[in-house]
Amino acid sequence: MLTLLHHPLCPRSRYVRLILGEYGVETRLADEPFWERRDDFLMLNPAGEIPVLVADSMPPIPGAAIIAEFLEETHAPEDSEDRQLMPQSPGQRVEVRRLASWFNDKFHAEVSGPLVNERVFKRHMTKEQGGGPPDTDALRAARHNIRYHLHYIGWLVRTRDWLAGDRLSLADLAAAAHLSAVDYLGDVPWNEDEMAKNWYARVKSRPAFRPLLADTLAGIPPARTYADLDF
Amino acid sequence: MLTLLHHPLCPRSRYVRLILGEYGVETRLADEPFWERRDDFLMLNPAGEIPVLVADSMPPIPGAAIIAEFLEETHAPEDSEDRQLMPQSPGQRVEVRRLASWFNDKFHAEVSGPLVNERVFKRHMTKEQGGGPPDTDALRAARHNIRYHLHYIGWLVRTRDWLAGDRLSLADLAAAAHLSAVDYLGDVPWNEDEMAKNWYARVKSRPAFRPLLADTLAGIPPARTYADLDF
């Protein structure tokens, strides 16, 4: 049995949950208040960040990209190429990894990281841990930045069926995971790009997405259309 | 023929150069002033960052971690497990990727990124590009942070022959690449940890390291012992 140390609204943790869901890997979820820097948690991941996947007779697996590579190498359905989230050809693998990193790193730095940090994590933190009221400049910058990312998604799916090519891949899950955390907070301007919205509706309707749509945080209810497949 | 768009003192580019050197892959190097955001460069990597590896009949390959995975999948010597930089077992692969990310992401954010940016890249940038005199607070923080990273390296090689286990791996190349950029600038306090220094001397003496030790930047000469194998 696998255990994922996560936070329900951490975008990178959501990415891992989607992969586990697509591959049908049963996993126990454990909320980790990473900002407390618990000794037991730092033993698992000295970097002090979530997500961390804990598997039997394995070292702890830290970080969304490393967990994704691990799951590809150990849990991808070998008999069904249609269900694989990482294509086989070197060129396609580059494109999938490029876009997964685009969302896990760049979109996270410019949009989902600041929004979730300012609006969710900081509520739980003491002043010493970095808590306090949201930084309105950071929120404004993130809400500005998300527009060009939506247009980028729209541009990609105008030329391809899915973000990285003609099949669903890790790239779609990464993008949708980060957007879903922002969407929970009501900060995705879906009217900016119709194609991006249509693509998200397709990913959102997958069975693997259902557990994410059922998340609710105490004190921070989801945006009105967060769980609607027709939004 | 491969082409690597890089900067001689970019730590992540140095990591890729070391991998290419270890695997004996001939590569053309092209200096990329990424801060100018040339249109041709943004076409290759919309994220606007180096390194980018360009290979025939492949999409451009952006980012140190993605290039490393690509080279592992396409250029690792299949017939010689001793020369492979990525081990075969899932648990060892996790540890190699964890430490490569530790240096490419965490050490870069806390040490090598600020030092190289403040002392090298900003010299070339216009004010609009972010240029100007070095931020002394950023330099001070980076020079403080490097100490605990050196102790971490020392702690790792007290229990293992190499950073991630009993063989040289991508983890050693990542750590040494970032340290080498900082060492060029004379900012590694080697007396902090004798074991870390001994480990670095071993990596530094490898043939793949020689081209890095021959680098010299106009206007910024290397520190006195930068190229010495006995330092």
Coordinates of C-alpha atoms in Angstrom, one line a residue:
Chain A
M1 CA 0.0 0.0 0.0
L2 CA 1.2 3.5 -0.9
T3 CA 0.8 6.6 1.2
L4 CA 0.8 10.1 -0.2
L5 CA 1.7 12.9 2.1
H6 CA -0.1 15.9 0.7
H7 CA -2.4 18.8 1.2
P8 CA -5.8 18.7 -0.6
L9 CA -5.2 22.0 -2.4
C10 CA -1.5 21.6 -3.1
P11 CA -1.4 21.6 -7.0
R12 CA 1.6 19.3 -7.2
S13 CA 0.0 16.8 -4.8
R14 CA -3.2 16.9 -7.0
Y15 CA -1.0 16.0 -10.0
V16 CA 0.2 12.9 -8.3
R17 CA -3.4 12.0 -7.2
L18 CA -4.5 12.2 -10.8
I19 CA -1.7 9.9 -12.0
L20 CA -2.5 7.4 -9.2
G21 CA -6.2 7.6 -10.2
E22 CA -5.5 7.1 -13.9
Y23 CA -3.4 4.0 -13.1
G24 CA -5.8 2.7 -10.6
V25 CA -3.3 2.6 -7.8
E26 CA -4.9 2.5 -4.4
T27 CA -3.2 5.0 -2.1
R28 CA -3.7 6.2 1.4
L29 CA -3.8 10.0 1.7
A30 CA -2.2 11.7 4.7
D31 CA -2.5 15.5 5.2
E32 CA 0.9 17.0 5.9
P33 CA 1.1 20.5 7.4
F34 CA 4.5 20.9 5.8
W35 CA 4.9 24.5 7.1
E36 CA 5.3 23.0 10.6
R37 CA 8.5 21.2 9.5
R38 CA 7.8 18.2 11.7
D39 CA 10.9 16.2 12.5
D40 CA 9.3 13.0 11.2
F41 CA 8.4 14.7 7.9
L42 CA 11.9 16.2 7.5
M43 CA 13.3 12.7 7.9
L44 CA 11.2 11.6 4.9
N45 CA 12.0 14.7 2.9
P46 CA 14.8 16.9 4.0
A47 CA 13.6 19.5 1.5
G48 CA 10.5 19.9 3.6
E49 CA 8.1 20.0 0.7
I50 CA 5.0 18.0 -0.4
P51 CA 4.1 15.8 -2.1
V52 CA 6.0 12.8 -0.8
L53 CA 5.0 9.2 -1.7
V54 CA 5.9 6.5 0.7
A55 CA 6.1 2.9 -0.7
D56 CA 7.1 -0.4 0.9
S57 CA 10.8 -1.2 0.8
M58 CA 11.6 2.0 -1.0
P59 CA 13.2 5.3 0.1
P60 CA 10.6 8.0 0.4
I61 CA 9.8 9.6 -3.0
P62 CA 9.8 13.4 -2.9
G63 CA 8.5 15.8 -5.4
A64 CA 5.9 15.6 -8.2
A65 CA 8.3 15.0 -11.1
I66 CA 10.2 12.3 -9.3
I67 CA 7.0 10.6 -8.2
A68 CA 5.7 10.7 -11.7
E69 CA 8.9 9.0 -13.1
F70 CA 8.7 6.4 -10.4
L71 CA 5.0 5.6 -11.1
E72 CA 5.8 5.4 -14.8
E73 CA 8.6 3.0 -14.2
T74 CA 6.7 0.8 -11.7
H75 CA 2.9 1.2 -12.2
A76 CA 2.2 2.0 -15.9
P77 CA 0.0 -0.6 -17.5
E78 CA 2.5 -2.4 -19.8
D79 CA -0.2 -4.2 -21.7
S80 CA -2.2 -1.2 -22.7
E81 CA -0.4 1.6 -24.6
D82 CA -3.7 3.5 -24.7
R83 CA -3.7 4.0 -21.0
Q84 CA 0.0 5.0 -20.7
L85 CA 0.5 8.6 -19.7
M86 CA 4.1 8.7 -21.0
P87 CA 4.5 8.0 -24.7
Q88 CA 7.3 5.7 -26.0
S89 CA 9.2 7.8 -28.5
P90 CA 12.0 10.0 -27.3
G91 CA 10.6 13.2 -29.0
Q92 CA 7.2 12.7 -27.5
R93 CA 8.7 12.1 -24.1
V94 CA 10.5 15.4 -24.3
E95 CA 7.3 17.2 -25.0
V96 CA 5.4 15.5 -22.2
R97 CA 8.1 16.3 -19.7
R98 CA 8.6 19.8 -21.0
L99 CA 4.9 20.6 -20.4
A100 CA 4.6 18.8 -17.1
S101 CA 7.6 20.9 -15.9
W102 CA 6.0 24.0 -17.4
F103 CA 3.0 23.6 -15.1
N104 CA 4.8 22.0 -12.1
D105 CA 7.5 24.7 -12.1
K106 CA 6.6 27.8 -14.1
F107 CA 2.9 27.9 -13.7
H108 CA 3.4 27.0 -10.0
A109 CA 5.9 29.9 -9.6
E110 CA 3.7 32.4 -11.5
V111 CA 0.2 31.4 -10.6
S112 CA -0.9 28.4 -8.5
G113 CA 1.9 28.6 -5.9
P114 CA 1.3 32.2 -4.9
L115 CA -2.5 31.8 -5.0
V116 CA -2.7 28.7 -2.9
N117 CA 0.1 29.9 -0.5
E118 CA -1.5 33.3 0.0
R119 CA -5.1 32.2 0.2
V120 CA -4.8 28.8 1.9
F121 CA -1.5 27.8 3.5
K122 CA -0.8 31.2 5.1
R123 CA -4.1 30.8 7.1
H124 CA -2.6 27.9 8.9
M125 CA 0.9 29.3 9.5
T126 CA 2.1 31.2 12.5
K127 CA 3.8 34.5 11.9
E128 CA 7.2 32.7 12.4
Q129 CA 6.2 30.2 9.7
G130 CA 5.3 33.0 7.3
G131 CA 1.6 33.3 8.1
G132 CA -0.5 36.4 7.9
P133 CA -3.0 38.1 5.6
P134 CA -2.6 37.5 1.9
D135 CA -0.1 39.6 0.0
T136 CA -2.4 41.5 -2.4
D137 CA 0.4 42.3 -4.8
A138 CA 1.2 38.5 -5.1
L139 CA -2.5 37.7 -5.7
R140 CA -2.8 40.5 -8.3
A141 CA 0.3 39.3 -10.2
A142 CA -0.9 35.6 -10.2
R143 CA -4.3 36.6 -11.5
H144 CA -2.6 38.6 -14.2
N145 CA -0.2 35.8 -15.1
I146 CA -2.9 33.1 -15.4
R147 CA -4.3 34.7 -18.6
Y148 CA -1.3 34.0 -20.8
H149 CA -1.1 30.4 -19.5
L150 CA -4.7 29.9 -20.5
H151 CA -4.0 31.2 -23.9
Y152 CA -1.0 28.9 -24.2
I153 CA -3.2 25.9 -23.3
G154 CA -5.7 27.1 -25.9
W155 CA -3.0 27.5 -28.5
L156 CA -1.7 24.0 -27.8
V157 CA -5.1 22.3 -28.1
R158 CA -5.9 24.2 -31.3
T159 CA -3.1 22.1 -33.0
R160 CA -3.3 18.9 -31.1
D161 CA -6.0 16.7 -29.4
W162 CA -4.3 16.9 -26.0
L163 CA -1.7 19.2 -24.6
A164 CA 1.4 17.2 -25.6
G165 CA 0.0 15.3 -28.6
D166 CA -2.8 13.0 -29.8
R167 CA -3.2 11.2 -26.4
L168 CA -3.9 12.2 -22.8
S169 CA -0.5 12.3 -21.0
L170 CA 1.2 13.5 -17.8
A171 CA 1.2 17.0 -19.4
D172 CA -2.6 17.2 -19.3
L173 CA -2.7 15.9 -15.7
A174 CA -0.2 18.5 -14.6
A175 CA -1.9 21.4 -16.2
A176 CA -5.4 20.3 -15.0
A177 CA -4.1 19.6 -11.5
H178 CA -2.7 23.1 -11.1
L179 CA -5.8 24.7 -12.7
S180 CA -8.1 22.7 -10.5
A181 CA -6.5 24.2 -7.3
V182 CA -6.9 27.7 -8.7
D183 CA -10.4 26.9 -9.9
Y184 CA -11.3 25.7 -6.3
L185 CA -10.5 29.3 -5.3
G186 CA -12.5 30.7 -8.1
D187 CA -9.5 32.4 -9.7
V188 CA -9.6 30.9 -13.3
P189 CA -11.1 33.4 -15.8
W190 CA -12.5 30.6 -18.0
N191 CA -14.0 33.1 -20.5
E192 CA -10.5 34.1 -21.6
D193 CA -10.1 31.1 -23.8
E194 CA -12.9 28.8 -25.0
M195 CA -10.5 26.1 -26.3
A196 CA -8.7 25.9 -22.9
K197 CA -12.0 25.7 -21.2
N198 CA -13.2 22.8 -23.5
W199 CA -9.9 21.0 -22.9
Y200 CA -10.3 21.3 -19.1
A201 CA -13.9 20.1 -19.3
R202 CA -12.6 16.9 -21.0
V203 CA -10.0 16.3 -18.3
K204 CA -12.3 17.2 -15.5
S205 CA -14.8 14.6 -16.6
R206 CA -12.4 11.7 -16.2
P207 CA -13.2 9.3 -13.3
A208 CA -9.7 10.0 -11.8
F209 CA -10.8 13.6 -11.3
R210 CA -13.8 12.8 -9.1
P211 CA -11.9 12.6 -5.7
L212 CA -10.4 16.1 -6.4
L213 CA -13.9 17.5 -7.1
A214 CA -15.1 16.1 -3.8
D215 CA -12.5 18.0 -1.7
T216 CA -13.7 20.6 0.6
L217 CA -11.6 22.6 3.0
A218 CA -12.9 23.7 6.4
G219 CA -13.4 27.5 6.3
I220 CA -12.7 27.8 2.5
P221 CA -15.6 26.5 0.5
P222 CA -15.0 25.7 -3.2
A223 CA -16.1 28.2 -5.9
R224 CA -19.7 27.7 -7.1
T225 CA -18.9 25.8 -10.3
Y226 CA -15.8 24.0 -9.0
A227 CA -17.3 20.6 -9.1
D228 CA -19.7 21.1 -12.1
L229 CA -18.7 19.2 -15.2
D230 CA -20.7 21.8 -17.1
F231 CA -19.2 25.1 -15.9
Chain B
M1 CA 25.5 16.4 -34.0
L2 CA 24.0 17.9 -30.8
T3 CA 24.1 21.6 -29.9
L4 CA 23.8 22.8 -26.3
L5 CA 22.6 26.4 -25.8
H6 CA 24.3 27.4 -22.6
H7 CA 26.3 29.9 -20.7
P8 CA 29.8 28.8 -19.5
L9 CA 29.0 29.6 -15.8
C10 CA 25.3 28.5 -15.8
P11 CA 25.4 25.6 -13.2
R12 CA 22.6 23.6 -14.9
S13 CA 24.3 23.9 -18.2
R14 CA 27.5 22.6 -16.6
Y15 CA 25.6 19.6 -15.3
V16 CA 24.6 18.7 -18.9
R17 CA 28.1 19.3 -20.1
L18 CA 29.4 16.8 -17.5
I19 CA 26.8 14.2 -18.6
L20 CA 27.7 14.6 -22.2
G21 CA 31.4 14.3 -21.3
E22 CA 30.9 11.1 -19.2
Y23 CA 28.9 9.5 -22.0
G24 CA 31.4 10.8 -24.7
V25 CA 28.8 12.5 -26.7
E26 CA 30.3 15.1 -29.0
T27 CA 28.3 18.4 -28.7
R28 CA 28.6 21.8 -30.1
L29 CA 28.4 24.6 -27.5
A30 CA 26.6 27.8 -28.3
D31 CA 26.6 30.7 -25.8
E32 CA 23.0 31.9 -25.3
P33 CA 22.5 35.4 -23.7
F34 CA 19.1 34.2 -22.4
W35 CA 18.4 37.5 -20.7
E36 CA 18.0 39.1 -24.1
R37 CA 15.0 36.9 -24.8
R38 CA 15.9 36.6 -28.5
D39 CA 12.9 35.6 -30.6
D40 CA 14.8 32.6 -32.1
F41 CA 15.6 31.4 -28.6
L42 CA 12.1 31.8 -27.3
M43 CA 11.0 29.6 -30.3
L44 CA 13.3 26.9 -29.0
N45 CA 12.2 27.3 -25.4
P46 CA 9.2 29.5 -24.6
A47 CA 10.3 29.4 -20.9
G48 CA 13.3 31.5 -21.9
E49 CA 15.8 29.5 -19.8
I50 CA 19.1 27.6 -20.4
P51 CA 20.2 24.9 -21.0
V52 CA 18.5 23.8 -24.2
L53 CA 19.8 20.8 -26.1
V54 CA 19.1 20.7 -29.8
A55 CA 19.2 17.3 -31.5
D56 CA 18.4 16.3 -35.1
S57 CA 14.7 15.3 -35.8
M58 CA 13.7 16.0 -32.2
P59 CA 11.9 18.9 -30.5
P60 CA 14.3 21.2 -28.6
I61 CA 15.0 19.7 -25.2
P62 CA 14.7 22.3 -22.4
G63 CA 16.0 22.2 -18.9
A64 CA 18.7 20.2 -17.1
A65 CA 16.4 17.4 -15.7
I66 CA 14.6 16.8 -18.9
I67 CA 17.9 16.8 -20.9
A68 CA 19.3 14.3 -18.4
E69 CA 16.3 11.9 -18.8
F70 CA 16.7 12.2 -22.6
L71 CA 20.4 11.4 -22.5
E72 CA 19.8 8.5 -20.2
E73 CA 17.2 7.1 -22.6
T74 CA 19.1 7.7 -25.8
H75 CA 22.9 7.8 -25.0
A76 CA 23.6 5.8 -21.9
P77 CA 26.1 2.9 -22.7
E78 CA 23.8 -0.1 -22.6
D79 CA 26.7 -2.6 -22.6
S80 CA 28.5 -1.2 -19.6
E81 CA 26.6 -0.8 -16.3
D82 CA 29.7 0.6 -14.7
R83 CA 29.5 3.7 -16.9
Q84 CA 25.8 4.3 -16.4
L85 CA 25.0 7.4 -14.5
M86 CA 21.4 6.2 -13.6
P87 CA 21.2 2.9 -11.7
Q88 CA 18.6 0.3 -12.6
S89 CA 16.7 -0.4 -9.4
P90 CA 13.6 1.8 -8.7
G91 CA 14.8 2.7 -5.2
Q92 CA 18.3 3.8 -6.4
R93 CA 16.7 5.8 -9.2
V94 CA 14.6 7.7 -6.7
E95 CA 17.7 8.6 -4.7
V96 CA 19.6 9.7 -7.8
R97 CA 16.8 11.9 -9.0
R98 CA 16.1 13.3 -5.5
L99 CA 19.7 14.5 -5.2
A100 CA 20.0 15.7 -8.7
S101 CA 16.8 17.8 -8.1
W102 CA 18.3 18.9 -4.7
F103 CA 21.1 20.6 -6.5
N104 CA 19.4 21.7 -9.7
D105 CA 16.5 23.2 -7.8
K106 CA 17.2 23.8 -4.1
F107 CA 20.9 24.5 -4.2
H108 CA 20.3 26.6 -7.3
A109 CA 17.6 28.6 -5.6
E110 CA 19.6 29.1 -2.4
V111 CA 23.2 29.3 -3.6
S112 CA 24.4 28.9 -7.1
G113 CA 21.5 30.8 -8.8
P114 CA 21.8 34.0 -6.8
L115 CA 25.7 34.0 -6.9
V116 CA 26.0 33.5 -10.6
N117 CA 23.1 35.8 -11.3
E118 CA 24.4 38.6 -9.1
R119 CA 28.0 38.3 -10.0
V120 CA 27.9 37.3 -13.7
F121 CA 24.6 37.6 -15.5
K122 CA 23.6 41.0 -14.2
R123 CA 26.9 42.4 -15.6
H124 CA 25.5 41.7 -19.1
M125 CA 22.0 42.8 -18.6
T126 CA 20.5 46.2 -19.2
K127 CA 18.6 47.9 -16.4
E128 CA 15.3 46.8 -18.1
Q129 CA 16.6 43.2 -18.2
G130 CA 17.3 43.3 -14.5
G131 CA 21.0 44.3 -14.7
G132 CA 22.8 46.5 -12.2
P133 CA 25.3 46.1 -9.3
P134 CA 25.1 42.9 -7.3
D135 CA 22.5 42.7 -4.5
T136 CA 24.7 42.3 -1.4
D137 CA 21.9 40.8 0.7
A138 CA 21.5 38.1 -1.9
L139 CA 25.2 37.4 -2.0
R140 CA 25.4 37.2 1.8
A141 CA 22.4 34.8 2.0
A142 CA 23.9 32.5 -0.6
R143 CA 27.3 32.5 1.1
H144 CA 25.6 31.6 4.3
N145 CA 23.4 28.9 2.8
I146 CA 26.3 27.1 1.0
R147 CA 27.7 25.9 4.4
Y148 CA 24.8 23.6 5.2
H149 CA 24.8 22.2 1.7
L150 CA 28.6 21.3 2.1
H151 CA 27.8 19.6 5.4
Y152 CA 25.0 17.7 3.7
I153 CA 27.4 16.5 1.0
G154 CA 29.9 15.6 3.7
W155 CA 27.3 13.7 5.6
L156 CA 26.2 11.7 2.5
V157 CA 29.8 10.6 1.6
R158 CA 30.5 9.6 5.1
T159 CA 28.0 6.8 4.6
R160 CA 28.4 6.1 0.9
D161 CA 31.2 6.1 -1.7
W162 CA 29.4 8.6 -3.9
L163 CA 26.5 10.9 -3.2
A164 CA 23.6 8.6 -4.1
G165 CA 25.2 5.2 -3.5
D166 CA 28.2 3.1 -4.3
R167 CA 28.7 4.4 -7.8
L168 CA 29.2 7.8 -9.5
S169 CA 25.7 9.0 -10.7
L170 CA 23.9 12.0 -12.0
A171 CA 23.6 13.1 -8.4
D172 CA 27.4 13.6 -8.2
L173 CA 27.5 15.5 -11.5
A174 CA 24.7 17.8 -10.5
A175 CA 26.3 18.6 -7.2
A176 CA 29.7 19.1 -8.7
A177 CA 28.4 21.2 -11.6
H178 CA 26.7 23.7 -9.2
L179 CA 29.7 23.8 -6.9
S180 CA 32.1 24.3 -9.8
A181 CA 30.3 27.5 -10.9
V182 CA 30.5 28.8 -7.3
D183 CA 34.1 27.7 -7.1
Y184 CA 35.0 29.6 -10.2
L185 CA 33.8 32.7 -8.3
G186 CA 35.8 31.7 -5.2
D187 CA 32.8 31.4 -3.0
V188 CA 33.1 27.8 -1.8
P189 CA 34.5 27.6 1.8
W190 CA 36.2 24.3 1.3
N191 CA 37.6 24.2 4.8
E192 CA 34.0 23.8 6.1
D193 CA 33.9 20.1 5.4
E194 CA 36.9 17.9 4.6
M195 CA 34.8 15.0 3.4
A196 CA 32.9 17.2 1.0
K197 CA 36.2 18.6 -0.3
N198 CA 37.6 15.1 -0.8
W199 CA 34.5 14.0 -2.7
Y200 CA 34.7 17.1 -5.0
A201 CA 38.4 16.4 -5.7
R202 CA 37.4 13.0 -6.9
V203 CA 34.7 14.3 -9.3
K204 CA 36.9 17.2 -10.4
S205 CA 39.7 14.8 -11.5
R206 CA 37.5 13.1 -14.0
P207 CA 38.3 13.7 -17.7
A208 CA 34.7 14.9 -18.3
F209 CA 35.5 17.8 -15.9
R210 CA 38.5 19.2 -17.9
P211 CA 36.6 21.4 -20.3
L212 CA 34.8 23.1 -17.4
L213 CA 38.1 23.8 -15.7
A214 CA 39.4 25.4 -18.9
D215 CA 36.5 28.0 -19.0
T216 CA 37.5 31.6 -18.5
L217 CA 35.1 34.5 -18.8
A218 CA 36.2 37.9 -20.1
G219 CA 36.5 40.3 -17.2
I220 CA 35.9 37.7 -14.5
P221 CA 39.0 35.5 -14.1
P222 CA 38.5 32.3 -12.2
A223 CA 39.5 32.0 -8.5
R224 CA 43.1 31.0 -7.9
T225 CA 42.6 27.3 -7.2
Y226 CA 39.6 26.8 -9.5
A227 CA 41.5 24.6 -12.0
D228 CA 43.8 22.9 -9.5
L229 CA 43.1 19.3 -8.8
D230 CA 45.0 19.7 -5.5
F231 CA 43.2 22.7 -4.0

